[in-house]
Structure formats: C-alpha cells, structure tokens
Coordinates of C-alpha atoms and ligand atoms in Angstrom, one line a residue:
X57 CA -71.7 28.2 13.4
X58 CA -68.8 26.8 10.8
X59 CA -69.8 23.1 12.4
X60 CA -73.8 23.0 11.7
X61 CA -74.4 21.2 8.2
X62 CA -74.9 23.6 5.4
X63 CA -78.2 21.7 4.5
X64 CA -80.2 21.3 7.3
X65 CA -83.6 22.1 6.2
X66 CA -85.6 24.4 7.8
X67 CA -87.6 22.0 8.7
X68 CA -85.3 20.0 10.8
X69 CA -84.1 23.5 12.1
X70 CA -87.6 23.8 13.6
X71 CA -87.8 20.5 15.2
X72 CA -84.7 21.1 16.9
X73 CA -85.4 25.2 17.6
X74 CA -88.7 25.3 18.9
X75 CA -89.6 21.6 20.0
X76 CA -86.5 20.4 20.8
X77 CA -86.1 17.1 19.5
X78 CA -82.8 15.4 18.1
X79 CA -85.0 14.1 15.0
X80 CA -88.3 13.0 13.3
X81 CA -89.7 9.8 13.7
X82 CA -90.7 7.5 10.9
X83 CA -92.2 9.3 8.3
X84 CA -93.0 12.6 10.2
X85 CA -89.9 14.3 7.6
X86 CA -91.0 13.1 4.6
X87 CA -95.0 14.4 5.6
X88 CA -93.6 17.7 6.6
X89 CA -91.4 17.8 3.5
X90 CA -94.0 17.2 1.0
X91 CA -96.9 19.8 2.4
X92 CA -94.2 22.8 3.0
X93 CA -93.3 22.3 -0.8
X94 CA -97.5 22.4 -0.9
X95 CA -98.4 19.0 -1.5
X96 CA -101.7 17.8 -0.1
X97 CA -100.7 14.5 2.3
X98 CA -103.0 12.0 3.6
X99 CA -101.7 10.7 7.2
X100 CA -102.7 7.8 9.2
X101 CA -100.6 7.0 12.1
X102 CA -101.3 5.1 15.2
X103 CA -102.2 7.1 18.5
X104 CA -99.3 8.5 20.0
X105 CA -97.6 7.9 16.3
X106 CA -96.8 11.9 16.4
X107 CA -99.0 13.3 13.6
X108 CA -99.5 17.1 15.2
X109 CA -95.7 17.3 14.5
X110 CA -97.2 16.6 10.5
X111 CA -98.5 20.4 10.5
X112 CA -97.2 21.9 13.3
X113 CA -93.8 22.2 11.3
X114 CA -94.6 22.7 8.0
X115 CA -96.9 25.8 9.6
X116 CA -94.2 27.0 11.2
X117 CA -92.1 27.2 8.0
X118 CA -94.9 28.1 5.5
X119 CA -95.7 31.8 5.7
X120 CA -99.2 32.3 6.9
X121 CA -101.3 30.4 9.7
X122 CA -101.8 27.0 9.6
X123 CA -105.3 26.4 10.3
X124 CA -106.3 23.1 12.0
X125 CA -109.8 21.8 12.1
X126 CA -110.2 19.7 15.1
X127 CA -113.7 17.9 16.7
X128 CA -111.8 18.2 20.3
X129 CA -112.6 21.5 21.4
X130 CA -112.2 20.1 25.5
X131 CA -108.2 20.1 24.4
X132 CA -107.6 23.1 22.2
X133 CA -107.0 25.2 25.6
X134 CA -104.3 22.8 26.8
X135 CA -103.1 22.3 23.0
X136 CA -102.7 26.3 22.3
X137 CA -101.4 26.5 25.6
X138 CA -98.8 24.0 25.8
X139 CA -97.6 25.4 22.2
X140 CA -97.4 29.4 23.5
X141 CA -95.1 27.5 25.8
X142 CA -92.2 26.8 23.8
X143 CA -93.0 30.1 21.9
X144 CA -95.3 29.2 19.2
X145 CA -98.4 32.0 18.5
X146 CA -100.9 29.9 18.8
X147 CA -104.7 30.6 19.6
X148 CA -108.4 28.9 18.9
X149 CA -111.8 29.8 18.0
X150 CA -114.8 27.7 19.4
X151 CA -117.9 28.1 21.2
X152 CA -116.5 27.8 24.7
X153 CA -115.2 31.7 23.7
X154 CA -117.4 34.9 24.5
X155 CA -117.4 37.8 21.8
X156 CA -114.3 39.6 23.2
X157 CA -112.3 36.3 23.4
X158 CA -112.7 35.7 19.4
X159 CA -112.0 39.2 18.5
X160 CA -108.6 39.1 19.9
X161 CA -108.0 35.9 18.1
X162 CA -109.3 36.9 15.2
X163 CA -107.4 40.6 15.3
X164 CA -104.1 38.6 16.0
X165 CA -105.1 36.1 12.6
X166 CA -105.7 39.2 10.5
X167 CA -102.4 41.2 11.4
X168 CA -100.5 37.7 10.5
X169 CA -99.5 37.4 14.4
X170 CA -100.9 33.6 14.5
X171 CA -98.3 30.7 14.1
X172 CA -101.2 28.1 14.2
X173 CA -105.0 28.6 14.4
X174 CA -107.4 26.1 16.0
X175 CA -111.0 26.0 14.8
X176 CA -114.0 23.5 15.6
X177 CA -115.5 22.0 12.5
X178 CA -118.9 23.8 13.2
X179 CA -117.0 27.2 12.6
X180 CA -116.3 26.5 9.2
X181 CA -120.7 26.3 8.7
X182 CA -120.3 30.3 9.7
X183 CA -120.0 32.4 6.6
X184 CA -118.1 34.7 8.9
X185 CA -115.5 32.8 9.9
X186 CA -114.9 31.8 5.8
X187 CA -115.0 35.5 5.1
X188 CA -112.4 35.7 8.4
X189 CA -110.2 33.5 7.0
X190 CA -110.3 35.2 3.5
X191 CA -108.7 38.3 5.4
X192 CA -105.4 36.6 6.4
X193 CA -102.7 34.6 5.1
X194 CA -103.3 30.3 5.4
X195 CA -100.2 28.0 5.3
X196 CA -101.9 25.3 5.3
X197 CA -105.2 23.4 6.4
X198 CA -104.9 20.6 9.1
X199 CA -107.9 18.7 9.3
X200 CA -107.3 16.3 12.8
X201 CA -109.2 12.9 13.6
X202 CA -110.5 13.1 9.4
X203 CA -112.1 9.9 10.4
X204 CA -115.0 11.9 11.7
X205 CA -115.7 12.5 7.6
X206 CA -117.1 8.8 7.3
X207 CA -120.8 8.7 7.6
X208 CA -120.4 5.0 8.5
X209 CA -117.5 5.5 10.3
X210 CA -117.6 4.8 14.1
X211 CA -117.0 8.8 14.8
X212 CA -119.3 10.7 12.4
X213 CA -119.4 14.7 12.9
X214 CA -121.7 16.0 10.5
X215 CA -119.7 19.2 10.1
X216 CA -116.7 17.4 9.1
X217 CA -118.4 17.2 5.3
X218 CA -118.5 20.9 5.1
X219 CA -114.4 20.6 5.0
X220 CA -115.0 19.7 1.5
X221 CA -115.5 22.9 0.6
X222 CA -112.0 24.4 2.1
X223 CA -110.3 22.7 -1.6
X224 CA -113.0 24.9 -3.6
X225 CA -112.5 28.4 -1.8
X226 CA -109.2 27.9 -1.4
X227 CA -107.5 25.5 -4.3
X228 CA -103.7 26.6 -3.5
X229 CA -103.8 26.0 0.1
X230 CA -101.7 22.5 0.6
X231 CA -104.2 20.1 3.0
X232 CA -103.2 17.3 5.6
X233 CA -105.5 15.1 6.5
X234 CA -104.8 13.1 9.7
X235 CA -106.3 9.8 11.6
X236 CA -105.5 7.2 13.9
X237 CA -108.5 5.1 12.9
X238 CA -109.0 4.1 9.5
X239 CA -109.6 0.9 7.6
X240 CA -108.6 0.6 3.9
X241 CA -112.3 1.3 3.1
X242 CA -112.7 4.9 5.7
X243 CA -109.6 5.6 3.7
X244 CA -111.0 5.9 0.8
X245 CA -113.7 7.7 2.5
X246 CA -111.8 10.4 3.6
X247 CA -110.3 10.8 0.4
X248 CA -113.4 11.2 -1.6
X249 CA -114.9 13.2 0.4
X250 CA -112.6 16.2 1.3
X251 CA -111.3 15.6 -2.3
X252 CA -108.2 14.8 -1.8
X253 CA -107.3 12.8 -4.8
X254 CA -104.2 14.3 -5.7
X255 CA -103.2 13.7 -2.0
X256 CA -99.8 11.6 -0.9
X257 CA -101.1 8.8 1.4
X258 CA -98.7 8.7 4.2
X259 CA -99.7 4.5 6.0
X260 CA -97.5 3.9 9.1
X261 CA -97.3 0.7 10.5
X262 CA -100.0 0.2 13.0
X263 CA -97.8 -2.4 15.2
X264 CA -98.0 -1.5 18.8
X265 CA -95.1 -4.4 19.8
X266 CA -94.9 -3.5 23.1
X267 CA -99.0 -3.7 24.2
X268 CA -99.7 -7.5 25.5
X269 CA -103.2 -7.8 23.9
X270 CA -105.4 -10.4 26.3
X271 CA -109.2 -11.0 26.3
X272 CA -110.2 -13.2 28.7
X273 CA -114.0 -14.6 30.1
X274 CA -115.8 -12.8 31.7
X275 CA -116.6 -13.8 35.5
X276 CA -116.3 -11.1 38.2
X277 CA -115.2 -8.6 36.6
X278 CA -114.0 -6.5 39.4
X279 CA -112.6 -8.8 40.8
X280 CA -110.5 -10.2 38.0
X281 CA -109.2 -6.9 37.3
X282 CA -108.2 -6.0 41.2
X283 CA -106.1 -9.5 40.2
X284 CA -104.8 -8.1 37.8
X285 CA -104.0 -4.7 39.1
X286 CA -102.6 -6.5 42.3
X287 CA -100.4 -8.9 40.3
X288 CA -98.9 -7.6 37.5
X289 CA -99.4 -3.7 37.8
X290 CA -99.3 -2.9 42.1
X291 CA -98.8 1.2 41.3
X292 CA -99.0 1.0 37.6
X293 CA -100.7 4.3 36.0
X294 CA -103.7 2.8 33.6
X295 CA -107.5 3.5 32.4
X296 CA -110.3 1.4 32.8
X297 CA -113.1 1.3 30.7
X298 CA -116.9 1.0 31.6
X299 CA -120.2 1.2 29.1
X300 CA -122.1 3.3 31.3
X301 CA -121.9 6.1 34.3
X302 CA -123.2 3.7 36.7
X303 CA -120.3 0.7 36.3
X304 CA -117.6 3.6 36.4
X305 CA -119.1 4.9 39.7
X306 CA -119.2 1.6 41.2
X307 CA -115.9 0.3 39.8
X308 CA -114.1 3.1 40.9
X309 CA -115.7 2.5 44.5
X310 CA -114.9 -1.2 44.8
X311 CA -110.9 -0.4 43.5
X312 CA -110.9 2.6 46.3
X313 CA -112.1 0.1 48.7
X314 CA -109.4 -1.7 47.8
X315 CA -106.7 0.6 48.2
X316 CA -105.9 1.6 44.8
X317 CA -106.1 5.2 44.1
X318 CA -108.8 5.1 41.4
X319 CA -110.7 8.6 40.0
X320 CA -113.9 8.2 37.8
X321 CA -114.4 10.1 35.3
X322 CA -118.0 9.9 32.4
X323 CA -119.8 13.0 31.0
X324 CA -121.8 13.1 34.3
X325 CA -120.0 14.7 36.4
X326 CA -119.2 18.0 36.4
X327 CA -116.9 19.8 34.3
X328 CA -114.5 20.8 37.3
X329 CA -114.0 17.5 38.7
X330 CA -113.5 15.8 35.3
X331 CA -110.9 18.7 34.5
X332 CA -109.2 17.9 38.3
X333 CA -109.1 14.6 37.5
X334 CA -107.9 14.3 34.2
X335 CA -104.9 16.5 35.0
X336 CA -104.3 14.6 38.7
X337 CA -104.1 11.4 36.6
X338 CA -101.4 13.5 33.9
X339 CA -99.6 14.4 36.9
X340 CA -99.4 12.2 39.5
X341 CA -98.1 8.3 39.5
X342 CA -99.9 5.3 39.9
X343 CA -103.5 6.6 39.3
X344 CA -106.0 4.8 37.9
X345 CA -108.8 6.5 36.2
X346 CA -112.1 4.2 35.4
X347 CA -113.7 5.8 32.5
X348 CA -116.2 5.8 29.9
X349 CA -115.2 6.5 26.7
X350 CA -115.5 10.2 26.9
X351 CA -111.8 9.8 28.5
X352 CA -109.1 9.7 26.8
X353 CA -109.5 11.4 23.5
X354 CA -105.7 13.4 23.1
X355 CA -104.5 12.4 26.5
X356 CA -100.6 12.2 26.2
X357 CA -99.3 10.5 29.3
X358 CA -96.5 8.1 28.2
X359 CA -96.4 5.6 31.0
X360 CA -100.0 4.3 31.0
X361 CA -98.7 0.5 31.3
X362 CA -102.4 -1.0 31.5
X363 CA -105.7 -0.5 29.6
X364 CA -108.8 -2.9 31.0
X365 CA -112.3 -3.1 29.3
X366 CA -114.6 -4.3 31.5
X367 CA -117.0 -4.2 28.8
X368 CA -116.9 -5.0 25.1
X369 CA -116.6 -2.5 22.9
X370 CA -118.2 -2.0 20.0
X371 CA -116.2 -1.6 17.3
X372 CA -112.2 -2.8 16.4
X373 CA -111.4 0.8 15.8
X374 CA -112.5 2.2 19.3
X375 CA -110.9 -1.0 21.1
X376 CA -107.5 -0.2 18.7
X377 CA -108.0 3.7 19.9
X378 CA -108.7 2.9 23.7
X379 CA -105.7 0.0 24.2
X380 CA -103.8 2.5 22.2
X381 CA -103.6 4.8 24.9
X382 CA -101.0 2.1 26.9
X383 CA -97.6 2.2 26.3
X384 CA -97.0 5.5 24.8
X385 CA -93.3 5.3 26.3
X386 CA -92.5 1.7 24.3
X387 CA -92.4 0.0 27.5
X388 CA -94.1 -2.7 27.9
X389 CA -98.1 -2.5 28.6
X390 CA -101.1 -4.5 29.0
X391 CA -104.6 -4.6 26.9
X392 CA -106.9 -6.4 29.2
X393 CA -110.7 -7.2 28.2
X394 CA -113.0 -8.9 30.2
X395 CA -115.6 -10.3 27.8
X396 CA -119.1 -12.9 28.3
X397 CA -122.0 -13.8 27.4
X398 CA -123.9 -10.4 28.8
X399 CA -121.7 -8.5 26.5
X400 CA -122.7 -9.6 23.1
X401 CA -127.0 -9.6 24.3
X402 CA -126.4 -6.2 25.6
X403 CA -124.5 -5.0 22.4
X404 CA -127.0 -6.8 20.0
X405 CA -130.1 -5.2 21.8
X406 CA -128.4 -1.8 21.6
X407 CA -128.1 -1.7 18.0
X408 CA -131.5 -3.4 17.4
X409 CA -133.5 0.0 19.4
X410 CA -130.7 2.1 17.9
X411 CA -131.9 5.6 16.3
X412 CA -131.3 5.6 12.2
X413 CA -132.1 3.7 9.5
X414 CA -131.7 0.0 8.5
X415 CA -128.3 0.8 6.4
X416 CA -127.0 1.9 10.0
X417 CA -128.0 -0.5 12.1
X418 CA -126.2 -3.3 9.7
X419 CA -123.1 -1.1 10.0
X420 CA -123.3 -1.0 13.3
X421 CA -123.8 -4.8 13.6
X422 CA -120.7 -5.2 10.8
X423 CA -118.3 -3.0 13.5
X424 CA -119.6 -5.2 16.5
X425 CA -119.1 -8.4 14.5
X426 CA -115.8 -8.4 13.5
X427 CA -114.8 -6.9 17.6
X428 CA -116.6 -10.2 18.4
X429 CA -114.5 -12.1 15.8
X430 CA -111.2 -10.5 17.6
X431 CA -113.0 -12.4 20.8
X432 CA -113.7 -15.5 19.6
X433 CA -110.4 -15.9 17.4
X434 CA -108.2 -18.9 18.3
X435 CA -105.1 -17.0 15.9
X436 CA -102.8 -14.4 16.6
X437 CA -104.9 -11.5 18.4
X438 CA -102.5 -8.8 17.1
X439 CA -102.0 -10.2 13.7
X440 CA -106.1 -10.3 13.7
X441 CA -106.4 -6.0 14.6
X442 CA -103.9 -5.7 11.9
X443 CA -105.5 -7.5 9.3
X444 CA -108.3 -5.7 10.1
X445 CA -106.3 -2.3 9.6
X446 CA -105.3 -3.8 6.1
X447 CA -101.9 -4.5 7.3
X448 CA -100.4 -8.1 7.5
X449 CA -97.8 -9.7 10.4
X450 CA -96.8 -12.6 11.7
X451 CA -98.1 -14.4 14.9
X452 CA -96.6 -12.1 18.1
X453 CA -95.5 -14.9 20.4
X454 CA -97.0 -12.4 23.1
X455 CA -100.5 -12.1 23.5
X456 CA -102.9 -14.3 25.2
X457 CA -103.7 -17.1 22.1
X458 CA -100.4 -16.8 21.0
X459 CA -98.9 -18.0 24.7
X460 CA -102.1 -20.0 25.5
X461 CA -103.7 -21.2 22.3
X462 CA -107.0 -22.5 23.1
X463 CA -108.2 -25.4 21.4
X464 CA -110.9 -25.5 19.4
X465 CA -113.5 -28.1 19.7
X466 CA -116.5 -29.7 17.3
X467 CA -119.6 -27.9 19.1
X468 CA -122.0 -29.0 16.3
X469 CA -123.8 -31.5 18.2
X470 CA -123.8 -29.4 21.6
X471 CA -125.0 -26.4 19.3
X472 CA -127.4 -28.6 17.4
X473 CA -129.1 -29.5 21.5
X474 CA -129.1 -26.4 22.2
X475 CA -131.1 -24.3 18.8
X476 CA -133.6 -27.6 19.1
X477 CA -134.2 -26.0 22.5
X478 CA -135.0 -23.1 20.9
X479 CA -137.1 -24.5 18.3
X480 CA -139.1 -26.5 20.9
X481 CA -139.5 -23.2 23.5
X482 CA -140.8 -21.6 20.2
X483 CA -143.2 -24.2 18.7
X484 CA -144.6 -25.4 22.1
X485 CA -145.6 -21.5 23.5
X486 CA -145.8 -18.6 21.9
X487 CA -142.9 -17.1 24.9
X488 CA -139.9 -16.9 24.3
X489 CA -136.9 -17.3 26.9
X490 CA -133.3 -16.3 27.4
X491 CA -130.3 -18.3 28.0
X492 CA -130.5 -19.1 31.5
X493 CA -134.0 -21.0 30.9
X494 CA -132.4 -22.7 28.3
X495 CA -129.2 -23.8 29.5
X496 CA -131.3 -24.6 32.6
X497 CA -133.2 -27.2 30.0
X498 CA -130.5 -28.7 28.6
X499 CA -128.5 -29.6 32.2
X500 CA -131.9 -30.6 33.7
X501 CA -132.8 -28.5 36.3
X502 CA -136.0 -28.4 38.1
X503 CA -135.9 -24.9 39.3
X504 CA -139.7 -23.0 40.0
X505 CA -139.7 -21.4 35.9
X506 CA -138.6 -24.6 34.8
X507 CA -141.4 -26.3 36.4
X508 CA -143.7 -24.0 35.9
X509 CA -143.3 -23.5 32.2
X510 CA -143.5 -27.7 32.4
X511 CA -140.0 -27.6 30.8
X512 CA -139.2 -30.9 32.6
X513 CA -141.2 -32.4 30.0
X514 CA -139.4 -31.6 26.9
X515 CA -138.0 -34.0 25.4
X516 CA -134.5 -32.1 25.4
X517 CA -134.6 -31.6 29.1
X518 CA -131.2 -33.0 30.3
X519 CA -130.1 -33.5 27.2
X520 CA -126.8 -31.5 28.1
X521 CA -124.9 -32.7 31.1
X522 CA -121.8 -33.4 29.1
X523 CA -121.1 -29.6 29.3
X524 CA -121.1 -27.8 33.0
X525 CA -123.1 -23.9 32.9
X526 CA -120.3 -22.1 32.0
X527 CA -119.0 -24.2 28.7
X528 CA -123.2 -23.9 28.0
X529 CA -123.1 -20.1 28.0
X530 CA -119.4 -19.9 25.8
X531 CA -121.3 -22.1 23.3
X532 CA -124.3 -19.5 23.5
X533 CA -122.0 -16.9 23.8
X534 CA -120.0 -17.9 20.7
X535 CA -123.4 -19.2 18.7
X536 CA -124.3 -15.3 18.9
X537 CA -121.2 -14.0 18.1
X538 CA -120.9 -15.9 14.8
X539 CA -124.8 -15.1 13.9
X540 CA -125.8 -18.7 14.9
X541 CA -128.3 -17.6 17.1
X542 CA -129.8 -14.2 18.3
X543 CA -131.2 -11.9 20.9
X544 CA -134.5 -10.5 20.6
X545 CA -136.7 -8.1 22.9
X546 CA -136.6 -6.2 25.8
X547 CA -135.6 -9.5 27.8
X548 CA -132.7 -10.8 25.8
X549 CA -134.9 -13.9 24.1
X550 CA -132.6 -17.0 21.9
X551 CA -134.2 -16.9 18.4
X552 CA -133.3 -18.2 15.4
X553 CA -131.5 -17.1 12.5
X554 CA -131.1 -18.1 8.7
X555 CA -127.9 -19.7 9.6
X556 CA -129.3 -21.9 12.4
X557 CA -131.1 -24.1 9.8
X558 CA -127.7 -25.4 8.5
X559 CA -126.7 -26.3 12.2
X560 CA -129.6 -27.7 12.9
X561 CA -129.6 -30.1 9.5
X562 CA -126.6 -30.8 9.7
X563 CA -125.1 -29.4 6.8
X564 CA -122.6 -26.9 9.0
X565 CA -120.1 -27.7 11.2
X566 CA -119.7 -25.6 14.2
X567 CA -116.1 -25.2 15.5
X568 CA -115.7 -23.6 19.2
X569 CA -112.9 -22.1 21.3
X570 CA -112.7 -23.5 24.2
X571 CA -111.2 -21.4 27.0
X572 CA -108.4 -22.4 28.6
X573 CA -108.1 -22.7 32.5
X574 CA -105.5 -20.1 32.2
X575 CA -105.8 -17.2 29.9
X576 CA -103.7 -14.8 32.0
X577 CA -100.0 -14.1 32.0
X578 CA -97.5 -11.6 32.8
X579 CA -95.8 -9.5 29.6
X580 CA -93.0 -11.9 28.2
X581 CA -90.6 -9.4 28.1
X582 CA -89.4 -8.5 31.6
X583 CA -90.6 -4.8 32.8
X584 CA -88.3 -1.5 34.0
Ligands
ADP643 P1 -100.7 11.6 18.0 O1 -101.4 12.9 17.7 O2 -100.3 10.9 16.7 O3 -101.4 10.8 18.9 P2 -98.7 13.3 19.2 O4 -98.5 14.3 18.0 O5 -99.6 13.8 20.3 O6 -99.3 12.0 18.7 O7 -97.3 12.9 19.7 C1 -97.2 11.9 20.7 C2 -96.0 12.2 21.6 O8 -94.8 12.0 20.9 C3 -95.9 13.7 22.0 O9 -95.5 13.7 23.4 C4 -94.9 14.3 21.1 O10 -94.3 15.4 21.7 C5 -93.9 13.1 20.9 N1 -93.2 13.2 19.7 C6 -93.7 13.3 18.4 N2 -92.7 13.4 17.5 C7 -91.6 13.3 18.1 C8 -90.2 13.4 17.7 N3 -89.8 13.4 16.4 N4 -89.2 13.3 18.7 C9 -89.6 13.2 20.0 N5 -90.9 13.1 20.4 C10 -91.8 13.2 19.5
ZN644 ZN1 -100.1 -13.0 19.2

C-alpha cells in the first residue's frame, strides 16, 4: 500500500492489526517503545488507564512469549480468552488446571507457539515451572498489580517477592512492572525489591475528572443510597460496596424490594452464581451489583456511572481502586460514601484484634487514618487523593466540599466536655462506656443506664445541650478520627489518648467540620 507511512513502527502496526485501535493513549507508545528496544519500565497508571496494552504489544513484537505474572487467577480464563479472540496465542498456567491442561500449555510454550503466557505468582516457587521456562524463548516479563510486592502495602502476596529472582536467572529479559495503586513510598518499594533500579518509571496522571467524589454522614444507609439511586442514577449500571457477607445480602434484598435490579455478590456464595452474576452485570444494562470487595478486581465495564460505599474503607488506595471502577467511558460518574461514627469504632477495633505484629497494626492504623483524613477534610476532596498519590491539583469545583464547603467550627470547648466525661466515667468506676452513655451524659438524659450507673450525678451531666445527638456523635466521630480519643474493647469503650491531655489543658485547639444540611448534589456537568 504506496499510501501507509513508510515509518509506522511495528508497534503501532500491531495496535491497529490485532486490537484495532486508531492510536495509543497517553504514554502507552512511549512504554511499549522502551521495553521492545529491552528496557526495563516501571508503570503506574490509574484503573482502566490501559496498562495490559504496556506488554501485550511489545510481546507481540518481541520474539519469544511474554510471560505475565498475575495474582488474579479468577480472570486469566476470560483474559486468555478474550485475547485468542482477536487471534493472539495466548494460554495460562495455575492451579485451577489438572495435569493434562498444563501439559498442552506448556507443549505449546516450548515449540514457541505462545504469543503471551499467563502464570500465578505461586508458580514461579516451583522449580519446574523455572526449569519450564528455561526451555523456551521469553520476550519479556510482565509482572501485573506489582503492588502486591509491598509487605506494608494494602495488597501483600507473599509470592510476589520470589519475582526478585526472575532479574537473576534471567538478566537479559526486559521487565514491566505495572500498578494502579502506588504511593511515592510503595514505589520505591516495588523498585527495590524486584530490582528494578535501572528501570524507566512511567507516572500517569492519576486525575479521574469525570468521577464526582462525595462522602456524606452516615444515617440510613440504605435508604440514602435508594435516594440516590432514585434521583440521580434511575437505571444507572454501578457497584455497591459492603464490609461484610451479611450487609451485601441484606442490601441487595432491600434495593430488590425496591425495584432495582440488584445481584450480590461476596466470596460466600458459590462460584457459579458469582460467575453468573459478574457476567449478567458485564452484559446487561442497569444492574446493580452490591459487593464486597472480592468484586471488582479487572472488571472492564465502561459505563459503571456510580460507585457507593456503604462502609468506610480502609485504606485511600482501596477507596482510589473501588471508585475507580466508575466512569471507565469518561462520562460522568458518581463516588458516593456513606460514612459515621460506627465506621471509624468498627475499623479501629478491627485493627486492634488484627493478626501480626505491632509494626502492622500501626500500618494498618496509618492507611485507615489518612482515609479518615479524606472524611473529615473541609479542602478539595480530589486534590486531597491526589496529594496522597504524590501528585498536586487544584481545587475541582465538583465534588461535595468543593460545591458545599462546610464550615469549620472551634469544637475545643464541646471536645474539652466531652474527654472530661471520659475522665470522670474513668476515675469514678473502674467501667468504662461507649459513646451513646456519654453523649447521653452530656445532653442530660435520665434513661434506666444513666440512672443506674448514677450518671445524673456527675457534675458534667447536662453540660451539653448546646449541641443536639447527632452534632455530639460528629464531634466523637471526628475526635476519633484525628486520634483525640479512642475505642477500646469488645464494646467500643471512649478512652483517652496522649493527645487528649492537650485538649483537655487547653493548650490545643480543636477545629471541626461541621456538616452541612446538604451534602448531596447532582454531577455539575450535565449527563448523556
Ligand atoms: P487497566 O489494566 O489499566 O485497568 P486495561 O488495560 O484493562 O486497563 O484497559 C482498559 C480499557 O481501555 C480496555 O477496554 C482497553 O481495551 C481500552 N484501551 C486501552 N488502550 C486503548 C487504546 N490505545 N485505544 C483504545 N482503547 C484502549
Ligand atoms: Zn473538589
């Protein structure tokens, strides 16, 4: 063809061939560019940024297989399959294969008849898949979701740190490394420890313009999201997220109930109906799916236009990975979060009985504090996840503080009433109580524990009426969330902390949010 450019790289030729796109996308040429010349390339890019394209090309164009280390082993069927589709030889090794299923994929790697080469991480720990891989011809080395290196990461896989190795056995092979999820600091992480020091880093922006980012107080949760569902996404596909089994079951029920076409889906159930309905929700319209967590890792449906949290979660990264999953398509889409007082007591007991050492727990607590800080922020909430990504931006003029900016308010003396109430609950009996007792206290109640406990007799009973219950539990709310106060026991239990003391002397001032009446709002820009 006399009209085709004489220098259109193989590369671009490949794009076009087999996937059939007009062109790459941000940075996707210059990645693919650098590893087929061999270059090692370090890749973060948002969710739905494009990053298989990274390997998938330069695998294609390199001779040999490009092998791609993945912790997703639920998706390398669909994955392999959807690439056999537009005629790439593609195949995977994990342990959902029986003996006579591995051979053929491992006959086909050997006789160089594999474009692309899926393996779990936990293959690589079998000396005969190395010795495998030493019988065939490797293009490159793909290692997906590298996040999963960092110990203190929110994602560890302990096989990930046997991908150090891959450098030592086989120093010419280029590497990719590629995440979604990565602070300055897992960065480094990553880079240390699959060696990758001579690696190009590859940072896209991690700007999703388009998601409407909105955390609002907590009250009825359901129903505040069948609000929401009802008036600003009636048939809208989205996910909803629950903690546990139990709230997904029930959630699911109530929207049903309701007449939206919701499907649960948590690692309870079996692995048929999650598999039925993670593929009804790919293929039909306007369904709903109300989820834990387990959903949603490499699901690919562009016109998600709504992710809700009903509960908090429990690090910046997983909330960035799970709203992430809106707006694929660029239209506009809504991250929801229903958040309260419940949330951060439940989270903080979670990570005081967590399993692991000391070292853990405070990373733990670091990942839940600054999700709380995104909370509790009166700024910009999409200039605060960027920060946190390292990345700076200006206030969006879209999401919920940027429309509504709450006021903040002097909640010294308030906070002061109510850590005296600790104090006093403390020095007075050796029990200790949660917040209801002591808002209770502090707006004067009589109720049966109140009198029991003789509480009425404090002398900072009815010391609060200035606030109503609600304002009491933001201030306890926000009093945990800043390390003012915390939980203890089985029972949820106010104690002090060290930084009480400079509440309670005075020598801190203690600026709150307060919430404004209206925290809701539809998208600014106007939808399809
Ligand atoms: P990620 O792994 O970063 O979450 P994917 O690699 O799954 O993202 O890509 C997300 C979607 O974008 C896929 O549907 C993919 O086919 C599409 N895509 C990626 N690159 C391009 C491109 N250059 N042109 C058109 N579509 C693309
Ligand atoms: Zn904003």
């Amino acid at each position: 063809d006399l009209a085709a450019p004489a220098t259109r790289s193989p590369a671009l030729e490949t794009l076009h061939r087999v996937f059939g796109y007009d062109s790459f996308r941000g940075d996707q040429e210059e990645i693919v560019e650098h590893v087929v010349a061999g270059g090692d390339a370090l890749v973060l890019m948002p969710t739905g940024g494009g990053k298989s394209l990274c390997y998938q090309i330069p695998a294609l164009v390199r001779p040999g297989t490009g092998v791609v280390v993945s912790p997703l082993i639920a998706l390398m069927q669909d994955q392999v399959d959807a690439l056999r589709n537009v005629g790439v030889r593609a195949g995977f090794l994990n342990s959902t294969q029986d003996f006579a299923q591995r051979q053929e994929v491992e006959a086909a790697f050997v006789a160089g008849e594999l474009d692309l080469l899926y393996l779990a991480p936990e293959r690589l720990s079998v000396e005969a898949t190395v010795r495998l891989l030493d019988r065939g011809k490797i293009a490159l080395f793909a290692i997906d979701e590298a996040h999963c290196v960092s110990q203190w990461g929110h994602d560890f896989r302990p096989d990930y740190l046997m991908l150090s190795s891959l450098h030592e056995r086989w120093p010419e092979v280029p590497r990719i490394a590629l995440t979604a999820t990565a602070t300055e600091a897992t960065r480094r992480e990553i880079s240390t420890r699959l060696g990758l020091d001579q690696a190009r880093h590859f940072v896209a922006s991690f700007d999703r313009p388009n998601i409407q980012y909105r955390i609002v107080p907590k009250n009825s949760p359901q129903k505040q999201l069948l609000d929401l569902l009802r008036t600003e996404h009636p048939g809208d596909a989205g996910i909803v997220y629950c903690l546990s089994r139990a709230s997904v079951e029930k959630t699911a029920d109530f929207l049903v109930q309701d007449g939206i076409p919701a499907l649960p889906y948590h690692a309870g159930l079996d692995k048929a109906t999650r598999a039925a309905n993670q593929s009804r929700f790919l293929r039909e319209d306007g369904l709903v799916v109300v989820a834990t967590i387990a959903f949603g890792m490499g699901i690919d449906k562009p016109d998600v236009r709504f992710v809700a949290h009903l509960d908090l979660p429990k690090s910046v990264e997983g909330y960035y990975q799970e709203t992430g999953r809106a707006g694929r398509d660029g239209q506009p889409s809504t991250a929801w979060l229903a958040y309260g007082l419940q949330d951060v007591v439940q989270q903080r007991k979670m990570i005081d009985s967590s399993e692991g050492d000391e070292a853990h727990r405070r990373q733990l607590a670091r990942h839940l504090n600054a999700m709380l800080a995104l909370c509790e922020t009166v700024t910009c909430r999409r200039q605060q996840v960027l920060a946190y990504f390292g990345q700076s931006a200006q206030p969006c003029g879209n999401c919920d503080t940027c429309q509504t900016p709450p006021e903040s308010w002097d909640g010294t003396v308030a906070a002061q009433k109510l850590l005296s109430t600790v104090v006093r609950l403390r020095n007075e009996r050796r029990q200790k109580f949660g917040a209801g007792q002591i808002i209770d206290i502090l707006l004067g109640k009589t109720t049966p524990k109140v009198t029991q406990f003789r509480h009425d007799e404090l002398t900072v009973f009815g010391v609060g009426t200035e606030l109503r219950e609600p304002e009491w539990r933001a201030v306890v709310r926000q009093l945990l969330a800043g390390n003012l106060l915390a939980v203890e026991g089985d029972y949820g239990s106010l104690v002090l902390t060290e930084g009480s003391t400079a509440v309670l002397n005075g020598s801190q001032q203690v600026m709150l949010r307060r919430e404004p009446e209206r925290t809701a709002r539809a998208p600014r820009t106007s939808r399809r």
